[in-house]
Each structure stands twice: as C-alpha cells, then as structure tokens.
Amino acid sequence: MLKRYIIYTLILLCTSATQAAGNDTAVLPDSLLTEDKVYELTFTDPELAGQIIDEMRRRQMQPKHELDILEGDLLVNNHYFDEAAAFYLAALNDDSVKNDPDPHMSLLHRMITCCDGIHDDNSTTQYVKQLLEEARRHGNKPMESVALFNMGKLTYYQEDKDLGYELIDEAIKLMEQSDYAYKYDNLRYNYNTLLIMQQRDELYDDALATLSALENIVTASTSAEPEIASLTRKELKTLYAQQAIILHELKRNNEAEAAYRKWQAAAPEYTADDYIIGPYLANSGRLNEAIKVYGNHEQQLRLRGDTISYHMRSLLRSLGLVYYRTGKYQKSAEYFLRLAEVT
C-alpha cells in the first residue's frame, strides 16, 4: 500500500504519471464510480477506493480539485498525512477554491488535520490562525470551533494547560450548538483528543465524564455525513479501549475488564488502532499481549515509512517500558536506545 501512496505523491508533480496511472487502472463498473462509494470503502477496501478515484480521474468525472480532496480524505483516514497534504494543497491552490470561503475553510481544516498528524506545530499554528481569522470574518461558527479547538490543543501542549482546556471547552460548546453537516464527526474527534489530555494529567474523573459525553454521540451522525463502512464499530472499539484504561485507573477493575471484553468483540476486522488498548493490557498484567499490539503497530508505522515521528517515538517508549516489566532488560535497552537515536 505504501508504494501506491508514494506514487500518488509523484502524480501531483508529473502529468504523465497521472495518465499512466489512469491507463493502468482496471475497468470498473459505473455503479462504483461515486464519491459515496469511495467513502464507504475507506476502511474496508482502501485499495479499491483508490482505483475508483483513478478511474474517475481518467474519465474526468469531476473537477480535479474535487478529486484531489476525495483522494486526500482517503489517505488521511488511513493515516497517510504527508501524502494527503499534497492533494489538499493542490486543491487549496485551485482558483475556484480560493474564491469561495466555505470550501477554502474546509481545506484549511483538512490541512490542520494533516499537520497535526505529523506533529508539525509551526504549520499547524499557521493554518489555525488563518482559519480562525476567516471563520470570524465570515461568521462561520463551526469553523471557528475547529480553529479554537486546535488552538487549545496547541496551547495545552505548550504547557499552558489551563488556557488550553478553556479554549477546548469553548470550541466544543460552539460545535454542540451548531447544525454543521460534520458536527458529530468533529465532536468525536474533540472528545477523544480531550480524553488523551485528561489521562495525561491523571484527571480520571474528568476523563470518565468526557467518555460519557462521547458515548452519547459515538454512533450519531447527520444526514450529510458520508456513510463509511465499519466506522461506527471502529469508533465503539476505541471507546471501549478508553473505558478499560480509565476504569482501571479508577480501581474499578471489574468494570474495566467488562469494557475490555467489549473491546475484544468489537470490529475484529479493524486492527489499525489496536495499540490503544496497550496501556490497559500492560497495567492489568497482560504484558505479552501488550507487546503483541505494540509490535503490530510498529510494523504498520514502518510500512508507512514512519521511523522518526512522534508516533514512533511514543511507541518505542511503550515497548521499552513493557519489555522492562517482563524482565527482558536487553530488549528493553534496545528500544530505549532506538528511542534516543530517533529523538
């Protein structure tokens, strides 16, 4: 899959590459050639979704910038943030987007997601400021919420936690009060991000309240949100993992174990985010299982060509700690040495 997405990036730079990719695409039935089908297949068959986009490009079924956004969405949903950003930037520079505030702000939002995904704080800050200015100028409350939330997140990780939490709370209230087409998608992201912060600060009672709010909307959607197969089960799986972790920290071990059992039964076909359960596995004594999910995540990151990002550094630290707890000190030392080299 990585090879395909490297090719995607080159497509942006070479028209002949685009034509070649289009000519090599197998003929697909017309019934598949829709945006809705691409979103539906995002997690269950991303390769086929990519082939659909190739064929839509070959037939020039939609303007180039719309297909760039569609391909960017496919990539970002599968955690290929660098590659997605290239497509979003191409769309952002299209004249029809530059002169229309709503799609322009929507693409700024997408660029924030990409820059945040690769932890490029300088670029994230630049796009957040631009989005906040445009949103306030045009009275777009949902986009103001997006900008404020990301500003709060940046502020929090710059260690002004109180202000960070204030901005995030303001952003969530704005989104809750809106009728934005992607309201629930944004709220799920907001609550999941807030959970990570509260766990980091050991605010477990607050985290449990956030988890309750998330549970109320985890399966909610507006009629405008595209249907993505397995998305609801994927979201529930993440929810159960977080429940297990937080309840264990609160010493509610029976409830934590029940949440873990729900996690085991949820979306077994979706394993990309299984590493999220790692802290619960480690803290409940399932060290070998923790090593397994962390090891699988390491393989996924390497397949994406990710060897030095924040995600890899965090993973190396987790593996070092778990191996230390198993008494495999040489293996633990190897991971901490790699962490030092990467850092």
Coordinates of C-alpha atoms in Angstrom, one line a residue:
M1 CA 0.0 0.0 0.0
L2 CA 2.8 2.4 0.8
K3 CA 4.2 2.0 -2.7
R4 CA 0.9 3.1 -4.1
Y5 CA 0.8 6.2 -2.0
I6 CA 4.3 7.2 -2.8
I7 CA 3.2 7.0 -6.5
Y8 CA 0.2 9.3 -5.6
T9 CA 2.6 12.0 -4.4
L10 CA 4.6 11.8 -7.6
I11 CA 1.3 12.1 -9.6
L12 CA 1.0 15.6 -8.4
L13 CA 4.3 16.5 -9.8
C14 CA 4.1 14.7 -13.2
T15 CA 1.1 14.8 -15.6
S16 CA 2.4 11.9 -17.5
A17 CA 2.4 9.8 -14.3
T18 CA -1.3 10.7 -13.8
Q19 CA -2.0 9.5 -17.3
A20 CA 0.0 6.3 -16.8
A21 CA -1.8 5.5 -13.6
G22 CA -5.2 6.1 -15.3
N23 CA -4.3 3.8 -18.2
D24 CA -3.2 1.0 -15.8
T25 CA -6.5 1.2 -13.8
A26 CA -8.7 -1.8 -14.4
V27 CA -12.2 -1.0 -15.9
L28 CA -14.7 -0.6 -13.1
P29 CA -18.5 -0.7 -13.3
D30 CA -20.2 2.7 -13.4
S31 CA -22.1 1.9 -10.2
L32 CA -18.8 2.0 -8.3
L33 CA -17.7 5.4 -9.6
T34 CA -19.1 7.7 -7.0
E35 CA -17.7 9.7 -4.1
D36 CA -20.1 7.9 -1.7
K37 CA -18.6 4.5 -2.7
V38 CA -15.1 5.8 -2.0
Y39 CA -16.1 6.9 1.5
E40 CA -18.0 3.7 2.1
L41 CA -14.8 1.7 1.2
T42 CA -12.4 3.9 3.1
F43 CA -11.6 1.4 5.8
T44 CA -12.9 -1.9 4.4
D45 CA -11.1 -1.7 1.0
P46 CA -8.9 1.4 0.6
E47 CA -7.1 -0.1 -2.5
L48 CA -10.4 -0.4 -4.4
A49 CA -11.4 3.1 -3.2
G50 CA -8.1 4.4 -4.7
Q51 CA -8.8 2.5 -8.0
I52 CA -12.2 4.2 -8.2
I53 CA -10.6 7.6 -7.8
D54 CA -8.1 6.7 -10.6
E55 CA -10.9 5.8 -12.9
M56 CA -12.9 8.9 -12.0
R57 CA -9.8 11.0 -12.9
R58 CA -9.3 9.1 -16.2
R59 CA -12.9 9.8 -17.2
Q60 CA -12.7 13.4 -15.8
M61 CA -16.0 12.8 -14.0
Q62 CA -15.4 15.7 -11.6
P63 CA -13.2 18.8 -11.4
K64 CA -9.6 17.9 -10.5
H65 CA -9.7 19.8 -7.2
E66 CA -12.8 17.8 -6.0
L67 CA -11.0 14.5 -6.8
D68 CA -7.9 15.8 -5.0
I69 CA -10.0 16.4 -1.9
L70 CA -11.5 13.0 -2.2
E71 CA -8.1 11.3 -2.5
G72 CA -6.8 13.4 0.3
D73 CA -9.7 12.2 2.5
L74 CA -9.0 8.6 1.6
L75 CA -5.3 9.0 2.5
V76 CA -5.8 10.9 5.8
N77 CA -8.4 8.4 7.1
N78 CA -5.8 5.8 6.6
H79 CA -3.1 7.9 8.4
Y80 CA -1.1 8.9 5.4
F81 CA -0.9 12.5 6.4
D82 CA 2.0 13.7 4.3
E83 CA 0.5 12.2 1.1
A84 CA -2.9 13.6 1.9
A85 CA -1.5 17.1 2.5
A86 CA -0.1 17.1 -1.1
F87 CA -3.5 16.6 -2.5
Y88 CA -5.2 19.1 -0.2
L89 CA -2.5 21.8 -1.1
A90 CA -3.2 21.2 -4.8
A91 CA -7.0 21.8 -4.2
L92 CA -6.3 24.7 -1.9
N93 CA -4.4 26.5 -4.8
D94 CA -7.3 26.0 -7.2
D95 CA -8.9 29.3 -8.2
S96 CA -12.4 28.0 -7.6
V97 CA -11.5 27.2 -4.0
K98 CA -9.5 30.4 -3.4
N99 CA -12.6 32.5 -4.3
D100 CA -15.2 30.5 -2.2
P101 CA -14.9 30.9 1.6
D102 CA -16.6 27.7 2.6
P103 CA -14.5 25.2 0.6
H104 CA -11.4 27.2 1.4
M105 CA -12.0 27.0 5.1
S106 CA -12.9 23.3 4.8
L107 CA -9.5 22.7 3.2
L108 CA -7.7 24.7 5.9
H109 CA -9.4 22.4 8.3
R110 CA -8.0 19.4 6.4
M111 CA -4.5 20.9 6.3
I112 CA -4.7 21.4 10.1
T113 CA -5.5 17.7 10.5
C114 CA -2.5 16.7 8.3
C115 CA 0.0 19.0 10.0
D116 CA -1.3 17.8 13.4
G117 CA -1.0 14.2 12.3
I118 CA 2.7 14.7 11.6
H119 CA 3.2 17.0 14.6
D120 CA 4.3 19.9 12.5
D121 CA 3.3 22.6 15.1
N122 CA 4.6 25.5 13.2
S123 CA 2.5 24.7 10.1
T124 CA -0.5 23.8 12.3
T125 CA -0.3 27.2 14.0
Q126 CA -0.2 29.0 10.7
Y127 CA -3.3 27.2 9.4
V128 CA -5.2 27.6 12.7
K129 CA -4.6 31.3 12.7
Q130 CA -5.7 31.6 9.1
L131 CA -8.8 29.6 9.7
L132 CA -9.8 31.5 12.8
E133 CA -9.5 34.8 11.0
E134 CA -11.5 33.6 8.0
A135 CA -14.2 31.9 10.2
R136 CA -14.7 35.1 12.3
R137 CA -14.7 37.3 9.2
H138 CA -17.5 35.2 7.6
G139 CA -19.4 34.4 10.8
N140 CA -18.8 30.6 10.4
K141 CA -19.2 29.2 13.9
P142 CA -18.4 25.6 13.1
M143 CA -15.1 26.6 11.5
E144 CA -14.4 29.0 14.4
S145 CA -14.9 25.9 16.7
V146 CA -12.4 23.9 14.7
A147 CA -9.8 26.7 14.9
L148 CA -10.4 27.3 18.6
F149 CA -10.1 23.6 19.4
N150 CA -6.8 23.2 17.6
M151 CA -5.6 26.4 19.1
G152 CA -6.5 25.0 22.5
K153 CA -4.7 21.8 21.7
L154 CA -1.5 23.6 20.7
T155 CA -1.7 25.8 23.8
Y156 CA -2.1 22.8 26.0
Y157 CA 1.0 21.1 24.7
Q158 CA 2.9 24.3 25.0
E159 CA 2.2 23.8 28.7
D160 CA -0.4 26.5 29.3
K161 CA -2.8 23.8 30.2
D162 CA -5.5 25.9 31.9
L163 CA -5.9 28.2 28.8
G164 CA -5.7 25.1 26.6
Y165 CA -8.6 23.5 28.4
E166 CA -10.6 26.8 28.3
L167 CA -10.3 27.1 24.5
I168 CA -11.2 23.4 24.0
D169 CA -14.3 23.8 26.2
E170 CA -15.3 26.9 24.2
A171 CA -14.8 25.1 20.9
I172 CA -16.8 22.0 22.0
K173 CA -19.7 24.2 23.1
L174 CA -19.7 26.1 19.8
M175 CA -19.8 22.8 17.8
E176 CA -22.5 21.3 20.0
Q177 CA -24.7 24.3 19.4
S178 CA -24.1 24.2 15.6
D179 CA -26.0 22.5 12.8
Y180 CA -22.8 21.7 11.0
A181 CA -23.0 18.8 8.5
Y182 CA -20.0 17.1 10.1
K183 CA -20.9 18.1 13.7
Y184 CA -20.7 14.6 15.2
D185 CA -17.5 13.7 13.3
N186 CA -15.8 16.7 14.9
L187 CA -17.3 16.1 18.3
R188 CA -16.0 12.6 18.3
Y189 CA -12.5 13.8 17.5
N190 CA -12.8 16.6 20.1
Y191 CA -13.8 14.2 22.9
N192 CA -11.2 11.6 22.0
T193 CA -8.5 14.2 22.0
L194 CA -9.6 15.7 25.3
L195 CA -9.6 12.2 26.8
I196 CA -5.9 11.9 26.0
M197 CA -5.1 15.2 27.7
Q198 CA -7.1 14.3 30.8
Q199 CA -5.4 10.9 31.1
R200 CA -2.0 12.6 30.7
D201 CA -2.9 14.9 33.6
E202 CA -4.4 11.9 35.6
L203 CA -7.8 13.7 35.7
Y204 CA -9.6 10.4 35.6
D205 CA -12.9 11.5 36.9
D206 CA -13.0 14.3 34.3
A207 CA -12.0 11.7 31.7
L208 CA -14.8 9.5 32.7
A209 CA -17.3 12.4 32.3
T210 CA -15.8 13.1 28.8
L211 CA -16.1 9.4 28.0
S212 CA -19.8 9.5 28.9
A213 CA -20.4 12.5 26.6
L214 CA -18.6 10.7 23.9
E215 CA -20.7 7.6 24.4
N216 CA -23.8 9.7 23.9
I217 CA -22.7 10.7 20.4
V218 CA -20.4 8.0 19.2
T219 CA -23.0 6.5 16.9
A220 CA -24.7 9.8 16.0
S221 CA -24.5 11.4 12.5
T222 CA -26.1 14.0 10.4
S223 CA -27.8 13.1 7.1
A224 CA -24.9 14.9 5.3
E225 CA -22.1 12.8 6.7
P226 CA -20.9 10.2 4.2
E227 CA -21.5 6.5 5.0
I228 CA -18.2 4.8 5.9
A229 CA -18.5 1.0 6.4
S230 CA -17.2 -0.2 9.8
L231 CA -16.8 3.4 11.1
T232 CA -19.4 3.0 13.9
R233 CA -17.8 -0.2 15.1
K234 CA -14.3 1.3 14.8
E235 CA -15.4 4.3 17.0
L236 CA -17.0 1.9 19.5
K237 CA -13.9 -0.2 19.7
T238 CA -11.8 2.9 20.6
L239 CA -14.4 3.9 23.1
Y240 CA -14.3 0.5 24.9
A241 CA -10.4 0.7 24.9
Q242 CA -10.6 4.1 26.6
Q243 CA -13.2 2.8 29.1
A244 CA -11.0 -0.1 30.1
I245 CA -8.0 2.2 30.6
I246 CA -9.8 4.9 32.6
L247 CA -11.8 2.5 34.8
H248 CA -8.7 0.5 35.6
E249 CA -7.0 3.7 36.8
L250 CA -10.0 4.4 39.0
K251 CA -9.6 0.9 40.5
R252 CA -13.0 -0.1 39.1
N253 CA -11.4 -3.3 37.8
N254 CA -14.5 -5.4 37.2
E255 CA -15.9 -2.7 35.0
A256 CA -12.6 -2.2 33.3
E257 CA -12.5 -5.9 32.5
A258 CA -16.0 -5.8 31.1
A259 CA -15.0 -2.9 28.8
Y260 CA -12.0 -4.9 27.7
R261 CA -14.2 -7.8 26.8
K262 CA -16.4 -5.5 24.7
W263 CA -13.3 -4.2 23.0
Q264 CA -12.3 -7.8 22.1
A265 CA -15.6 -8.4 20.5
A266 CA -15.8 -5.0 18.6
A267 CA -14.8 -4.7 15.0
P268 CA -12.3 -7.7 14.9
E269 CA -11.6 -6.9 11.2
Y270 CA -10.3 -3.5 12.2
T271 CA -6.8 -3.7 13.8
A272 CA -5.1 -0.5 12.9
D273 CA -5.8 1.2 16.2
D274 CA -5.5 -1.9 18.5
Y275 CA -2.4 -0.3 20.1
I276 CA -4.8 2.0 22.0
I277 CA -5.6 -0.9 24.4
G278 CA -1.9 -1.3 25.1
P279 CA -1.9 0.6 28.5
Y280 CA -4.7 -1.5 29.8
L281 CA -3.0 -4.7 28.8
A282 CA 0.2 -3.6 30.4
N283 CA -1.4 -2.3 33.6
S284 CA -3.6 -5.4 34.0
G285 CA -0.6 -7.7 33.7
R286 CA -1.1 -8.9 30.2
L287 CA 2.4 -7.9 29.2
N288 CA 2.9 -10.3 26.3
E289 CA -0.4 -9.2 24.8
A290 CA 0.7 -5.5 25.1
I291 CA 3.9 -6.4 23.3
K292 CA 1.9 -8.0 20.5
V293 CA -0.3 -5.0 19.9
Y294 CA 2.5 -2.6 20.2
G295 CA 4.7 -4.7 17.9
N296 CA 1.9 -4.8 15.2
H297 CA 1.6 -1.1 15.4
E298 CA 5.4 -0.7 14.9
Q299 CA 5.1 -2.8 11.7
Q300 CA 2.2 -0.6 10.5
L301 CA 4.3 2.5 11.0
R302 CA 7.2 1.1 9.2
L303 CA 5.1 0.1 6.3
R304 CA 4.1 3.7 6.0
G305 CA 7.7 4.7 6.0
D306 CA 7.4 6.2 9.5
T307 CA 10.5 5.7 11.5
I308 CA 11.0 9.0 13.4
S309 CA 7.7 10.7 14.0
Y310 CA 6.1 11.4 17.4
H311 CA 4.0 8.2 17.0
M312 CA 7.1 6.1 16.5
R313 CA 8.9 7.8 19.5
S314 CA 5.9 7.2 21.7
L315 CA 5.7 3.5 20.6
L316 CA 9.4 2.9 21.2
R317 CA 9.0 4.2 24.7
S318 CA 6.0 2.0 25.4
L319 CA 7.8 -1.1 24.1
G320 CA 10.9 -0.3 26.2
L321 CA 8.7 0.0 29.3
V322 CA 6.8 -3.2 28.7
Y323 CA 9.9 -5.2 27.9
Y324 CA 11.5 -3.8 31.1
R325 CA 8.4 -5.0 33.1
T326 CA 8.8 -8.5 31.6
G327 CA 12.4 -8.7 32.8
K328 CA 13.8 -8.7 29.3
Y329 CA 16.2 -5.9 30.1
Q330 CA 18.4 -6.3 26.9
K331 CA 15.3 -6.0 24.7
S332 CA 14.1 -3.0 26.8
A333 CA 17.5 -1.4 26.4
E334 CA 17.4 -1.8 22.7
Y335 CA 14.1 0.0 22.4
F336 CA 15.3 2.9 24.6
L337 CA 18.5 3.1 22.6
R338 CA 16.4 3.4 19.4
L339 CA 14.3 6.0 21.1
A340 CA 17.4 8.0 22.0
E341 CA 18.7 7.8 18.4
V342 CA 15.3 8.7 16.9
T343 CA 14.9 11.6 19.3

